[in-house]
């Protein structure tokens, strides 16, 4: 096999690349039973962080004083944990925020077994075959760049609520079902051939390379198994959902469009169409229909400490939290039929950013909040160690993975886990 050639398998919606190996081998590309009470993940993020004086509470512990930005979540104060002094240990500047859910920049991904795969996609892979959609990713503009596959490929979000609705709730026509089956069958047969190439490559690899290849072989096996799972969903009708209230009775504002996205995700959770969802608030999004906002989101972060501009920035960040709060209330209103508590009690909610504060391009002390998910929440926590060093955010992700039912003691740049106990 030519070590310099790049073989691409088309039609899989992505690329499966080999890890960097000692032998400098070529890249080979390719694109259960449902628990009665599944654990779910909802991530809400932005690329510009939060104004720290308004986001972080001034005191620590369970009885912390709610901060101005987090005021919409005061009703859930005892069901959330705010983590101060955690980050990915990166230098300041734009471009690092894309590491929010992975801890790894694409340029450095080759050093990690799963490259810069984001934590949501690790969880999504774990649910493959159990749900119709392994994950749902939505935003009102592109550019949030939160979601990354094991191949190092960015997953772009749905940016039109109507298109998201069509994707989630419109059934395929007979012709579309036929095309979908043919595509799955064709991709499955191509993957068989790639698996043969992969096996031959393993035979002549060094012991160290074999270990790396085995990790990627697991991804191939999961992909093979998923074809049968995808085929099984084609003839199953999707649940009905009425989105008209967001577009017919009210003005089409940023708020109503996000309401539609969050409502669809809540219903997708309720009907077990998916267990993993992410929602982004991109920096190019226009918030001028939010009360008190006249400037662009990015422009508000570069405020020169002007209180009038800071007030607009805090209004934008509070709007994001208010949207999340509304969704959490909806999840909390849905009882779990086979378990104690509400859907919120069984949904890990993560809010945050890969940037600490856009005003200084700081990538330290990221604004991180976890809610729900069956944890014994801690209020406001200082995550620094005894030496005063910030905790790697990936330590928290190890804990979230374990809560999701994935036995992991490491995730990318983690050095351990975060002590957030599970509820009994």
Short mmCIF file of C-alpha atoms in Angstrom, two decimals:
data_model
loop_
_atom_site.label_atom_id
_atom_site.label_comp_id
_atom_site.label_asym_id
_atom_site.label_seq_id
_atom_site.Cartn_x
_atom_site.Cartn_y
_atom_site.Cartn_z
CA UNK A 1 0.00 0.00 0.00
CA UNK A 2 1.36 3.42 -0.96
CA UNK A 3 2.16 5.23 2.30
CA UNK A 4 1.57 8.64 0.75
CA UNK A 5 -1.86 8.04 -0.78
CA UNK A 6 -5.07 9.12 0.90
CA UNK A 7 -7.98 6.77 0.23
CA UNK A 8 -11.43 8.29 0.62
CA UNK A 9 -14.63 6.35 1.06
CA UNK A 10 -17.52 8.51 -0.14
CA UNK A 11 -21.15 8.40 0.83
CA UNK A 12 -20.79 7.96 4.60
CA UNK A 13 -21.22 11.59 5.57
CA UNK A 14 -17.71 11.75 7.01
CA UNK A 15 -14.21 10.37 6.97
CA UNK A 16 -12.67 7.72 9.19
CA UNK A 17 -8.94 8.47 9.37
CA UNK A 18 -6.26 6.33 10.90
CA UNK A 19 -4.24 7.64 13.84
CA UNK A 20 -0.69 8.82 13.28
CA UNK A 21 1.38 5.62 13.33
CA UNK A 22 5.05 4.87 13.85
CA UNK A 23 5.25 3.23 10.44
CA UNK A 24 3.86 6.34 8.65
CA UNK A 25 1.22 4.19 7.04
CA UNK A 26 -1.38 5.64 4.72
CA UNK A 27 -4.70 6.95 5.90
CA UNK A 28 -7.66 4.66 5.29
CA UNK A 29 -10.89 6.62 5.11
CA UNK A 30 -14.45 5.51 5.59
CA UNK A 31 -16.94 7.17 6.02
CA UNK A 32 -29.88 -2.74 21.99
CA UNK A 33 -32.18 -2.65 24.14
CA UNK A 34 -33.43 0.77 25.23
CA UNK A 35 -33.12 1.49 28.92
CA UNK A 36 -36.45 2.23 30.56
CA UNK A 37 -35.07 5.51 31.87
CA UNK A 38 -32.19 6.63 29.67
CA UNK A 39 -29.76 9.37 30.60
CA UNK A 40 -29.65 12.22 28.09
CA UNK A 41 -27.29 15.08 27.34
CA UNK A 42 -28.15 18.66 26.39
CA UNK A 43 -25.25 21.02 25.68
CA UNK A 44 -25.80 24.75 25.18
CA UNK A 45 -22.74 26.73 24.21
CA UNK A 46 -21.40 29.93 22.71
CA UNK A 47 -17.98 30.86 21.26
CA UNK A 48 -17.42 34.09 23.21
CA UNK A 49 -17.60 33.04 26.85
CA UNK A 50 -19.24 35.25 29.47
CA UNK A 51 -18.55 38.50 31.24
CA UNK A 52 -16.96 36.99 34.37
CA UNK A 53 -18.13 39.56 36.92
CA UNK A 54 -21.72 38.94 35.89
CA UNK A 55 -21.56 35.16 35.28
CA UNK A 56 -19.67 33.78 38.28
CA UNK A 57 -21.26 34.09 41.74
CA UNK A 58 -19.29 36.04 44.31
CA UNK A 59 -19.38 33.23 46.88
CA UNK A 60 -18.84 29.46 46.85
CA UNK A 61 -20.81 26.53 48.21
CA UNK A 62 -24.39 25.31 47.93
CA UNK A 63 -25.81 28.52 49.35
CA UNK A 64 -24.16 30.78 46.78
CA UNK A 65 -25.76 34.02 45.70
CA UNK A 66 -27.11 33.75 42.17
CA UNK A 67 -25.22 35.98 39.72
CA UNK A 68 -26.92 38.51 37.38
CA UNK A 69 -26.39 36.46 34.21
CA UNK A 70 -27.64 33.26 35.85
CA UNK A 71 -30.70 34.95 37.38
CA UNK A 72 -33.13 33.14 35.02
CA UNK A 73 -31.95 29.87 36.61
CA UNK A 74 -32.56 30.88 40.21
CA UNK A 75 -35.50 28.45 40.37
CA UNK A 76 -33.01 25.58 39.76
CA UNK A 77 -30.31 26.87 42.11
CA UNK A 78 -30.18 23.64 44.14
CA UNK A 79 -30.04 21.53 40.97
CA UNK A 80 -26.95 23.05 39.38
CA UNK A 81 -23.18 23.23 39.79
CA UNK A 82 -21.18 26.22 38.56
CA UNK A 83 -17.50 25.42 38.08
CA UNK A 84 -14.96 28.22 38.46
CA UNK A 85 -11.31 27.92 37.44
CA UNK A 86 -11.45 25.23 34.80
CA UNK A 87 -10.16 25.38 31.23
CA UNK A 88 -8.23 23.51 28.54
CA UNK A 89 -4.86 25.08 29.40
CA UNK A 90 -4.66 26.94 26.11
CA UNK A 91 -3.13 30.30 25.25
CA UNK A 92 -5.48 33.24 24.86
CA UNK A 93 -6.93 34.16 21.48
CA UNK A 94 -9.72 33.38 19.05
CA UNK A 95 -9.74 29.95 17.44
CA UNK A 96 -9.25 27.98 20.65
CA UNK A 97 -12.94 28.09 21.49
CA UNK A 98 -13.59 25.21 19.07
CA UNK A 99 -12.01 22.92 21.66
CA UNK A 100 -14.93 23.48 24.08
CA UNK A 101 -16.24 19.91 24.05
CA UNK A 102 -13.01 18.12 23.21
CA UNK A 103 -10.13 19.91 24.93
CA UNK A 104 -8.12 19.39 21.75
CA UNK A 105 -7.50 21.60 18.72
CA UNK A 106 -7.71 19.94 15.29
CA UNK A 107 -4.07 20.78 14.62
CA UNK A 108 -3.04 18.73 17.68
CA UNK A 109 -5.57 15.94 17.25
CA UNK A 110 -3.19 13.28 15.93
CA UNK A 111 -1.67 12.87 19.39
CA UNK A 112 -4.96 11.51 20.80
CA UNK A 113 -6.58 8.12 20.10
CA UNK A 114 -9.94 9.71 19.28
CA UNK A 115 -8.42 12.83 17.78
CA UNK A 116 -10.44 15.90 18.75
CA UNK A 117 -13.71 14.03 19.13
CA UNK A 118 -16.13 16.04 21.26
CA UNK A 119 -17.66 14.55 24.38
CA UNK A 120 -21.19 14.79 22.98
CA UNK A 121 -20.19 12.58 20.05
CA UNK A 122 -18.65 9.99 22.37
CA UNK A 123 -22.04 9.80 24.04
CA UNK A 124 -23.84 9.81 20.69
CA UNK A 125 -21.75 6.87 19.52
CA UNK A 126 -22.75 5.03 22.70
CA UNK A 127 -26.45 5.38 21.78
CA UNK A 128 -26.08 4.28 18.14
CA UNK A 129 -28.84 1.86 17.19
CA UNK A 130 -30.89 2.57 20.30
CA UNK A 131 -32.39 5.79 18.93
CA UNK A 132 -33.34 7.11 15.51
CA UNK A 133 -30.79 9.95 15.65
CA UNK A 134 -27.53 9.55 17.54
CA UNK A 135 -27.45 13.33 18.07
CA UNK A 136 -29.20 16.57 17.12
CA UNK A 137 -27.10 19.69 16.58
CA UNK A 138 -28.76 23.06 16.07
CA UNK A 139 -27.97 26.79 15.98
CA UNK A 140 -29.37 29.80 14.13
CA UNK A 141 -26.11 30.45 12.29
CA UNK A 142 -23.08 28.36 11.40
CA UNK A 143 -19.76 28.97 13.06
CA UNK A 144 -20.29 27.62 16.58
CA UNK A 145 -17.96 24.65 15.81
CA UNK A 146 -18.67 22.60 18.93
CA UNK A 147 -19.18 19.12 17.53
CA UNK A 148 -16.39 16.90 16.19
CA UNK A 149 -16.44 13.23 15.19
CA UNK A 150 -13.78 10.59 15.86
CA UNK A 151 -12.51 11.34 12.36
CA UNK A 152 -11.72 14.93 13.24
CA UNK A 153 -14.66 16.09 11.10
CA UNK A 154 -16.83 19.00 12.20
CA UNK A 155 -20.55 18.35 12.42
CA UNK A 156 -22.38 21.41 11.18
CA UNK A 157 -25.65 22.22 12.95
CA UNK A 158 -29.13 22.68 11.54
CA UNK A 159 -29.55 26.44 11.26
CA UNK A 160 -33.17 26.60 10.08
CA UNK A 161 -35.82 25.45 12.59
CA UNK A 162 -38.11 24.43 9.73
CA UNK A 163 -35.42 22.19 8.24
CA UNK A 164 -34.78 20.71 11.67
CA UNK A 165 -38.51 20.02 11.96
CA UNK A 166 -38.55 18.32 8.56
CA UNK A 167 -35.54 16.21 9.53
CA UNK A 168 -37.02 15.13 12.85
CA UNK A 169 -40.72 14.78 12.17
CA UNK A 170 -41.51 14.41 8.46
CA UNK A 171 -41.79 10.82 7.28
CA UNK A 172 -40.01 9.75 4.11
CA UNK A 173 -41.97 9.11 0.94
CA UNK A 174 -41.87 5.61 -0.58
CA UNK A 175 -39.35 6.83 -3.17
CA UNK A 176 -37.15 8.42 -0.50
CA UNK A 177 -37.21 5.23 1.56
CA UNK A 178 -36.06 3.23 -1.47
CA UNK A 179 -33.16 5.63 -2.12
CA UNK A 180 -32.18 5.57 1.55
CA UNK A 181 -32.11 1.76 1.64
CA UNK A 182 -29.96 1.61 -1.49
CA UNK A 183 -27.52 4.12 -0.03
CA UNK A 184 -27.18 2.15 3.20
CA UNK A 185 -26.67 -1.12 1.32
CA UNK A 186 -24.05 0.45 -0.96
CA UNK A 187 -22.13 2.00 1.91
CA UNK A 188 -22.23 -1.28 3.81
CA UNK A 189 -20.67 -3.23 0.95
CA UNK A 190 -17.93 -0.61 0.47
CA UNK A 191 -17.13 -0.72 4.16
CA UNK A 192 -16.64 -4.50 3.89
CA UNK A 193 -13.84 -3.88 1.38
CA UNK A 194 -12.21 -1.23 3.55
CA UNK A 195 -12.33 -3.57 6.54
CA UNK A 196 -10.30 -6.08 4.53
CA UNK A 197 -7.66 -3.46 3.76
CA UNK A 198 -7.63 -2.49 7.41
CA UNK A 199 -7.04 -6.08 8.52
CA UNK A 200 -4.07 -6.45 6.16
CA UNK A 201 -2.60 -3.22 7.49
CA UNK A 202 -2.84 -4.52 11.04
CA UNK A 203 -0.87 -7.64 10.13
CA UNK A 204 2.28 -5.71 9.24
CA UNK A 205 2.02 -2.96 11.87
CA UNK A 206 4.28 -2.68 14.92
CA UNK A 207 2.92 -3.63 18.33
CA UNK A 208 2.42 0.02 19.26
CA UNK A 209 0.68 0.72 15.97
CA UNK A 210 -1.53 -2.33 16.44
CA UNK A 211 -2.86 -0.87 19.68
CA UNK A 212 -3.72 2.39 17.92
CA UNK A 213 -5.27 0.52 15.01
CA UNK A 214 -7.38 -1.60 17.35
CA UNK A 215 -8.94 1.55 18.78
CA UNK A 216 -9.91 2.58 15.27
CA UNK A 217 -11.04 -0.92 14.41
CA UNK A 218 -13.63 -0.49 17.14
CA UNK A 219 -14.94 2.56 15.28
CA UNK A 220 -15.18 0.50 12.09
CA UNK A 221 -17.12 -2.24 13.87
CA UNK A 222 -19.54 0.31 15.33
CA UNK A 223 -20.04 1.82 11.89
CA UNK A 224 -20.73 -1.61 10.37
CA UNK A 225 -23.29 -2.39 13.06
CA UNK A 226 -24.97 0.98 12.60
CA UNK A 227 -25.96 0.23 8.98
CA UNK A 228 -28.39 -2.46 10.09
CA UNK A 229 -29.69 -0.13 12.79
CA UNK A 230 -30.24 2.71 10.31
CA UNK A 231 -32.09 0.42 7.93
CA UNK A 232 -34.45 -0.66 10.71
CA UNK A 233 -35.57 2.94 11.29
CA UNK A 234 -36.57 3.65 7.67
CA UNK A 235 -40.07 2.16 7.87
CA UNK A 236 -40.88 3.39 11.36
CA UNK A 237 -43.09 6.46 11.37
CA UNK A 238 -41.81 9.46 13.26
CA UNK A 239 -43.82 10.99 16.12
CA UNK A 240 -46.09 13.95 15.37
CA UNK A 241 -45.13 17.41 16.56
CA UNK A 242 -46.82 20.78 16.02
CA UNK A 243 -44.39 23.66 15.52
CA UNK A 244 -46.92 26.14 14.13
CA UNK A 245 -47.20 28.25 17.30
CA UNK A 246 -43.64 29.50 16.85
CA UNK A 247 -44.16 30.71 13.28
CA UNK A 248 -47.84 31.53 12.78
CA UNK A 249 -49.14 33.23 15.91
CA UNK A 250 -46.05 35.22 16.84
CA UNK A 251 -43.44 37.41 15.23
CA UNK A 252 -40.48 35.35 13.99
CA UNK A 253 -37.82 36.58 16.41
CA UNK A 254 -34.55 35.09 17.63
CA UNK A 255 -36.40 34.12 20.80
CA UNK A 256 -39.23 32.30 19.03
CA UNK A 257 -36.84 30.53 16.69
CA UNK A 258 -34.79 29.25 19.61
CA UNK A 259 -38.00 28.33 21.43
CA UNK A 260 -38.86 26.15 18.45
CA UNK A 261 -35.44 24.48 18.50
CA UNK A 262 -35.53 23.77 22.22
CA UNK A 263 -39.13 22.53 22.08
CA UNK A 264 -38.27 20.09 19.29
CA UNK A 265 -35.29 18.80 21.26
CA UNK A 266 -37.40 18.33 24.39
CA UNK A 267 -39.96 16.36 22.38
CA UNK A 268 -37.22 14.31 20.72
CA UNK A 269 -35.94 13.43 24.20
CA UNK A 270 -39.45 12.60 25.38
CA UNK A 271 -40.09 10.24 22.46
CA UNK A 272 -36.55 8.81 22.66
CA UNK A 273 -35.71 9.86 19.10
CA UNK A 274 -32.34 10.96 20.45
CA UNK A 275 -30.49 11.19 23.76
CA UNK A 276 -27.85 13.73 22.77
CA UNK A 277 -28.47 17.30 21.61
CA UNK A 278 -26.43 20.48 21.32
CA UNK A 279 -27.59 24.04 20.75
CA UNK A 280 -25.22 26.87 19.84
CA UNK A 281 -25.41 30.66 20.06
CA UNK A 282 -22.94 31.76 17.34
CA UNK A 283 -21.03 35.05 17.46
CA UNK A 284 -22.55 36.36 14.22
CA UNK A 285 -26.10 35.95 15.46
CA UNK A 286 -28.08 39.23 15.60
CA UNK A 287 -29.68 39.87 18.99
CA UNK A 288 -31.10 43.32 18.24
CA UNK A 289 -34.66 42.15 18.93
CA UNK A 290 -33.57 41.35 22.50
CA UNK A 291 -34.53 44.21 24.79
CA UNK A 292 -31.67 46.66 25.36
CA UNK A 293 -29.41 45.30 22.59
CA UNK A 294 -28.40 47.57 19.70
CA UNK A 295 -24.95 46.17 18.83
CA UNK A 296 -23.60 42.91 17.48
CA UNK A 297 -22.70 40.12 19.89
CA UNK A 298 -18.99 40.12 19.04
CA UNK A 299 -18.85 43.92 19.15
CA UNK A 300 -20.30 43.87 22.67
CA UNK A 301 -17.44 41.72 23.94
CA UNK A 302 -14.95 44.41 22.87
CA UNK A 303 -16.53 46.98 25.13
CA UNK A 304 -13.53 48.90 26.47
CA UNK A 305 -15.13 48.49 29.90
CA UNK A 306 -17.89 50.85 28.81
CA UNK A 307 -20.76 50.08 31.18
CA UNK A 308 -23.42 50.79 28.54
CA UNK A 309 -21.90 48.24 26.16
CA UNK A 310 -21.30 45.75 28.95
CA UNK A 311 -24.98 45.99 29.81
CA UNK A 312 -25.80 44.95 26.23
CA UNK A 313 -23.37 42.04 26.46
CA UNK A 314 -24.91 40.88 29.73
CA UNK A 315 -28.38 41.19 28.15
CA UNK A 316 -27.26 38.83 25.36
CA UNK A 317 -25.71 36.35 27.79
CA UNK A 318 -28.78 36.52 30.05
CA UNK A 319 -30.96 35.86 27.00
CA UNK A 320 -28.97 32.68 26.32
CA UNK A 321 -29.46 31.55 29.90
CA UNK A 322 -33.16 32.44 29.77
CA UNK A 323 -33.60 30.22 26.70
CA UNK A 324 -31.85 27.40 28.51
CA UNK A 325 -33.96 27.99 31.62
CA UNK A 326 -37.17 27.78 29.61
CA UNK A 327 -36.04 24.44 28.13
CA UNK A 328 -35.04 23.10 31.53
CA UNK A 329 -38.47 24.01 32.92
CA UNK A 330 -40.06 22.11 30.05
CA UNK A 331 -37.90 19.06 30.78
CA UNK A 332 -38.75 19.38 34.46
CA UNK A 333 -42.47 19.35 33.62
CA UNK A 334 -42.19 15.95 31.90
CA UNK A 335 -42.42 13.04 34.39
CA UNK A 336 -40.33 9.91 33.86
CA UNK A 337 -42.88 7.07 33.73
CA UNK A 338 -40.51 4.37 35.00
CA UNK A 339 -38.40 6.31 37.49
CA UNK A 340 -38.51 8.93 40.18
CA UNK A 341 -38.27 12.55 39.18
CA UNK A 342 -38.64 14.44 35.93
CA UNK A 343 -36.89 14.29 32.59
CA UNK A 344 -34.57 17.05 33.84
CA UNK A 345 -33.43 14.71 36.61
CA UNK A 346 -32.31 12.28 33.93
CA UNK A 347 -30.84 14.83 31.51
CA UNK A 348 -27.29 16.14 31.94
CA UNK A 349 -27.45 19.83 31.05
CA UNK A 350 -24.13 21.51 30.26
CA UNK A 351 -23.76 25.21 29.53
CA UNK A 352 -20.44 26.76 28.62
CA UNK A 353 -17.88 27.94 26.13
CA UNK A 354 -14.35 27.23 24.96
CA UNK A 355 -13.55 30.90 25.59
CA UNK A 356 -13.47 32.45 29.03
CA UNK A 357 -14.22 36.04 28.09
CA UNK A 358 -14.32 37.47 24.58
CA UNK A 359 -13.43 40.97 25.74
CA UNK A 360 -9.85 39.92 26.45
CA UNK A 361 -9.76 36.82 24.21
CA UNK A 362 -9.13 34.87 27.40
CA UNK A 363 -9.31 31.09 27.24
CA UNK A 364 -8.87 30.65 30.99
CA UNK A 365 -11.56 30.22 33.63
CA UNK A 366 -14.27 29.04 31.26
CA UNK A 367 -17.92 29.76 32.21
CA UNK A 368 -19.21 26.26 32.98
CA UNK A 369 -22.51 25.18 34.51
CA UNK A 370 -23.96 21.66 34.90
CA UNK A 371 -27.57 21.03 35.90
CA UNK A 372 -29.93 18.08 36.32
CA UNK A 373 -28.62 14.68 35.27
CA UNK A 374 -29.08 12.87 38.57
CA UNK A 375 -26.16 14.54 40.33
CA UNK A 376 -25.91 15.71 43.92
CA UNK A 377 -25.20 19.27 42.95
CA UNK A 378 -22.60 21.39 44.70
CA UNK A 379 -23.61 24.99 43.99
CA UNK A 380 -20.59 27.14 43.10
CA UNK A 381 -17.28 25.26 43.15
CA UNK A 382 -13.67 26.48 42.97
CA UNK A 383 -11.99 23.75 40.90
CA UNK A 384 -8.38 24.85 41.48
CA UNK A 385 -6.05 22.33 43.07
CA UNK A 386 -3.96 22.92 46.19
CA UNK A 387 -1.24 24.52 44.09
CA UNK A 388 -3.72 27.02 42.64
CA UNK A 389 -3.77 25.53 39.13
CA UNK A 390 -7.01 25.41 37.14
CA UNK A 391 -8.66 22.03 36.66
CA UNK A 392 -8.69 20.57 33.12
CA UNK A 393 -12.27 20.83 31.89
CA UNK A 394 -11.92 17.31 30.48
CA UNK A 395 -11.93 16.07 34.10
CA UNK A 396 -15.56 17.15 34.26
CA UNK A 397 -16.22 15.38 30.97
CA UNK A 398 -14.91 12.10 32.42
CA UNK A 399 -17.54 12.43 35.16
CA UNK A 400 -20.29 13.23 32.64
CA UNK A 401 -19.32 10.20 30.53
CA UNK A 402 -19.48 7.96 33.58
CA UNK A 403 -22.91 9.35 34.48
CA UNK A 404 -24.03 8.62 30.92
CA UNK A 405 -23.10 4.98 31.46
CA UNK A 406 -19.77 4.97 29.64
CA UNK A 407 -16.97 3.45 31.69
CA UNK A 408 -14.08 5.83 31.12
CA UNK A 409 -11.33 7.05 33.42
CA UNK A 410 -9.79 9.41 30.85
CA UNK A 411 -10.95 11.74 28.10
CA UNK A 412 -8.43 13.58 25.94
CA UNK A 413 -6.54 16.04 28.22
CA UNK A 414 -8.05 14.90 31.52
CA UNK A 415 -5.88 14.21 34.55
CA UNK A 416 -8.64 12.61 36.59
CA UNK A 417 -12.33 13.23 37.18
CA UNK A 418 -14.40 15.95 38.81
CA UNK A 419 -15.93 15.11 42.17
CA UNK A 420 -19.60 15.59 41.34
CA UNK A 421 -21.39 12.73 43.14
CA UNK A 422 -24.28 10.85 41.61
CA UNK A 423 -27.62 10.91 43.40
CA UNK A 424 -28.60 7.65 45.05
#
